[in-house]
Structures are given as C-alpha cells and as structure tokens.
PDB file of C-alpha atoms in Angstrom:
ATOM      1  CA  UNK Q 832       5.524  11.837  23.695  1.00  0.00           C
ATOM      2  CA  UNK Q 833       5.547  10.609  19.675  1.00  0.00           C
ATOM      3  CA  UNK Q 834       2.950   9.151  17.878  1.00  0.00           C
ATOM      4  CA  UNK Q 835       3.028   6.309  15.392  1.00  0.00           C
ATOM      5  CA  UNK Q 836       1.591   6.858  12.458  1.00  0.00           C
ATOM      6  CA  UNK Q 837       1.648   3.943   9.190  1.00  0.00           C
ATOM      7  CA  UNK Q 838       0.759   4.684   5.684  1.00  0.00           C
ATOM      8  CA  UNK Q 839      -0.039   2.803   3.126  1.00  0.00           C
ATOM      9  CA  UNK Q 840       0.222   2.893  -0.442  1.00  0.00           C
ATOM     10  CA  UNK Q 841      -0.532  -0.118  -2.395  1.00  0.00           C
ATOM     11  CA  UNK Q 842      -1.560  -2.794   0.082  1.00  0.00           C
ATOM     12  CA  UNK Q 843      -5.218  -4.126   0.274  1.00  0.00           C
ATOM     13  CA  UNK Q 844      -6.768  -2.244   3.092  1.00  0.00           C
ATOM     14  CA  UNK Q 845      -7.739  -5.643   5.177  1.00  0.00           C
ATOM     15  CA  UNK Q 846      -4.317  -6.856   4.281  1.00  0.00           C
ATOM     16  CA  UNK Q 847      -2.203  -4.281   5.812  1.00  0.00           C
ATOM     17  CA  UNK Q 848      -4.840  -4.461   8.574  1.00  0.00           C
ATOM     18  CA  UNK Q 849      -4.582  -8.241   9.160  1.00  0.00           C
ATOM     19  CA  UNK Q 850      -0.975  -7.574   8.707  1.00  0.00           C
ATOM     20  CA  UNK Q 851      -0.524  -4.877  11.861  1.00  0.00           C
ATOM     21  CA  UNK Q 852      -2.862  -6.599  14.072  1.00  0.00           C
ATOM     22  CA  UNK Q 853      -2.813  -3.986  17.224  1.00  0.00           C
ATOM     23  CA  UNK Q 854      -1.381  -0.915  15.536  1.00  0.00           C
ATOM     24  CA  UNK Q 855      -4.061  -1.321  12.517  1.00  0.00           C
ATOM     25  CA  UNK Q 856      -5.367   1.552  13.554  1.00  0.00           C
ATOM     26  CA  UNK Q 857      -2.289   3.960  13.166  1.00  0.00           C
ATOM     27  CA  UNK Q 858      -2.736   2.849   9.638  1.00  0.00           C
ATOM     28  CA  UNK Q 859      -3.658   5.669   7.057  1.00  0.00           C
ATOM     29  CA  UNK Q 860      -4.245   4.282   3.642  1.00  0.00           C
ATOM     30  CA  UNK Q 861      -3.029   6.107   0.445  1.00  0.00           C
ATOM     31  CA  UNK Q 862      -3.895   4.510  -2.626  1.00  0.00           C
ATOM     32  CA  UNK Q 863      -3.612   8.033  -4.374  1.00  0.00           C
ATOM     33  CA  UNK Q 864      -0.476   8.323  -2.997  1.00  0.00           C
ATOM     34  CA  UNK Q 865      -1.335  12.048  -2.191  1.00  0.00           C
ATOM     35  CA  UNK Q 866       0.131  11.806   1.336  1.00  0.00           C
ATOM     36  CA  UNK Q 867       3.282   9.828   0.381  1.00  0.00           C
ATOM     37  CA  UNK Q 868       3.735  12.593  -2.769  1.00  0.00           C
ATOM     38  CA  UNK Q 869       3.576  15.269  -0.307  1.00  0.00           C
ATOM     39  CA  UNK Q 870       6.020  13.836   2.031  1.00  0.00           C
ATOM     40  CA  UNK Q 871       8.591  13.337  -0.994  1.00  0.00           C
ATOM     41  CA  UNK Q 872       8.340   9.917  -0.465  1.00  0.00           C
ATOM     42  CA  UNK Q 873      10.615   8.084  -3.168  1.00  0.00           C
ATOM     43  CA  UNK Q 874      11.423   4.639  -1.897  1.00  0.00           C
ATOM     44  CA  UNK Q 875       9.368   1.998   0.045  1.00  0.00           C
ATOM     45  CA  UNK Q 876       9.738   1.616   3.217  1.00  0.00           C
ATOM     46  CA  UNK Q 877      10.145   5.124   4.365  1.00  0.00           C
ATOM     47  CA  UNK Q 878      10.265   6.407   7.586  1.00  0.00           C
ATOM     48  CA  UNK Q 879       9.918   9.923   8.691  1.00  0.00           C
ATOM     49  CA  UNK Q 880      10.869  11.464  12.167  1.00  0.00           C
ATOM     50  CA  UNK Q 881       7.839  14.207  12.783  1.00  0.00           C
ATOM     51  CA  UNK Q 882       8.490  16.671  16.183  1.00  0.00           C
ATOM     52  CA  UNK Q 883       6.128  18.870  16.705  1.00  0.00           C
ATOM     53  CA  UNK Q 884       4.453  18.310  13.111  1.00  0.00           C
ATOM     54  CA  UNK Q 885       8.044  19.001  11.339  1.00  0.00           C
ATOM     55  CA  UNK Q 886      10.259  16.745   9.489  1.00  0.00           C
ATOM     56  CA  UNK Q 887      13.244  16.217  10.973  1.00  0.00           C
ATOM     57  CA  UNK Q 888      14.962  12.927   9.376  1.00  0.00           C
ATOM     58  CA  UNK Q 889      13.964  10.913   6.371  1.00  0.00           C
ATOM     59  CA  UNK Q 890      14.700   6.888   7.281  1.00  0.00           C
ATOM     60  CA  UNK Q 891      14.728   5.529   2.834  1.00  0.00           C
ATOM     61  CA  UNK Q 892      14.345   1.638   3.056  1.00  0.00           C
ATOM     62  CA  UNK Q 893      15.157  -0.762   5.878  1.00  0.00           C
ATOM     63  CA  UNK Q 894      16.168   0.689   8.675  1.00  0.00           C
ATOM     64  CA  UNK Q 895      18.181  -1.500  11.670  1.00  0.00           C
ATOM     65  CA  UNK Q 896      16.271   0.149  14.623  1.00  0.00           C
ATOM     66  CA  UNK Q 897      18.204  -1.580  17.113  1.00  0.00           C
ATOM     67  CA  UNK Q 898      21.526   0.084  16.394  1.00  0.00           C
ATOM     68  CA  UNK Q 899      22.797   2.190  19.223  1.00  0.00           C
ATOM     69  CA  UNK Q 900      23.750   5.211  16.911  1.00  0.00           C
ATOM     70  CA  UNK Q 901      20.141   5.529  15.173  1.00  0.00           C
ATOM     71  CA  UNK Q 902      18.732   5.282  18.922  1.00  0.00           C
ATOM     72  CA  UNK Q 903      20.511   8.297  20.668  1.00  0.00           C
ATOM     73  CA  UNK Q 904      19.486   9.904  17.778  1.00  0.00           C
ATOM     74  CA  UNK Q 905      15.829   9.428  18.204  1.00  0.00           C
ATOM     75  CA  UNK Q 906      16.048   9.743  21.509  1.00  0.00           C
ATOM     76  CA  UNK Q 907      17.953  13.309  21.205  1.00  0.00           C
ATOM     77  CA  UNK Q 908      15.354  14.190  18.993  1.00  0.00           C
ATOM     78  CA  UNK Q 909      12.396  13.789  21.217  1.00  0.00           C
ATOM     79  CA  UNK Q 910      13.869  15.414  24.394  1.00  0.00           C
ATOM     80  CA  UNK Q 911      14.930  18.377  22.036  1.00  0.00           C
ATOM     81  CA  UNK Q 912      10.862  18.356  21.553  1.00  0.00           C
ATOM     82  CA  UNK Q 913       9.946  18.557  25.104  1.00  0.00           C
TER      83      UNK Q 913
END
C-alpha cells in the first residue's frame, strides 16, 4: 500500500483545491514552506518516494510517469516495502 500525499506552497488554498478536484484532500498546504524546507525541496514540482516514512528517491521537476524504466522502479520499491 502507498499513500498520496500533495503539498502546496504558493497556490491559493481553494485554487489548488478546485484544481485537484477528488484528491483535494491529500492536499497539505505550506505557505511557510516549513514542510517543503524540511524535505530539501529545491525545485517545483518535486516528487518524493516515502516507504515506510523514509525517503527513498527525489523526482526534481516533471517527471514522465508513464515510462517503463521509472515504473519497475516504483514498483520494486513498494514490494521491497511489503
């Protein structure tokens, strides 16, 4: 199992909302930036592979999800966590 969680860091809060429609409420809003900061966030978007609460890749801007390579990955990564 993986979770889905969205921050972020300088969209309106009903904008991003409006925005992700059915997964508005995986949404944590940062305007502090203190989670992003902690992360070691330094370019938007960034994406962040969490198993079992640990970072274990760091996605910096766009990101082609649908490329076979980047999907065994993911996939190794959360049977590794079961």
């Amino acid at each position: 199992d993986f979770a889905l969680v969205l921050v972020a860091v300088q969209d309106d809060p009903r904008k991003a909302a409006e925005f992700l429609g059915e997964l508005a409420p995986t949404n944590l809003y940062d305007p502090t930036w203190e989670v992003a900061n902690g992360w070691g966030t330094s370019k938007i978007p960034e994406t962040y592979l969490l198993v079992n609460g640990e970072v274990v890749e760091k996605f910096e801007g766009a990101t082609e999800w649908g490329r076979a390579d980047l999907r065994a990955r993911l996939r190794a990564a959360l049977a590794a966590a079961r």
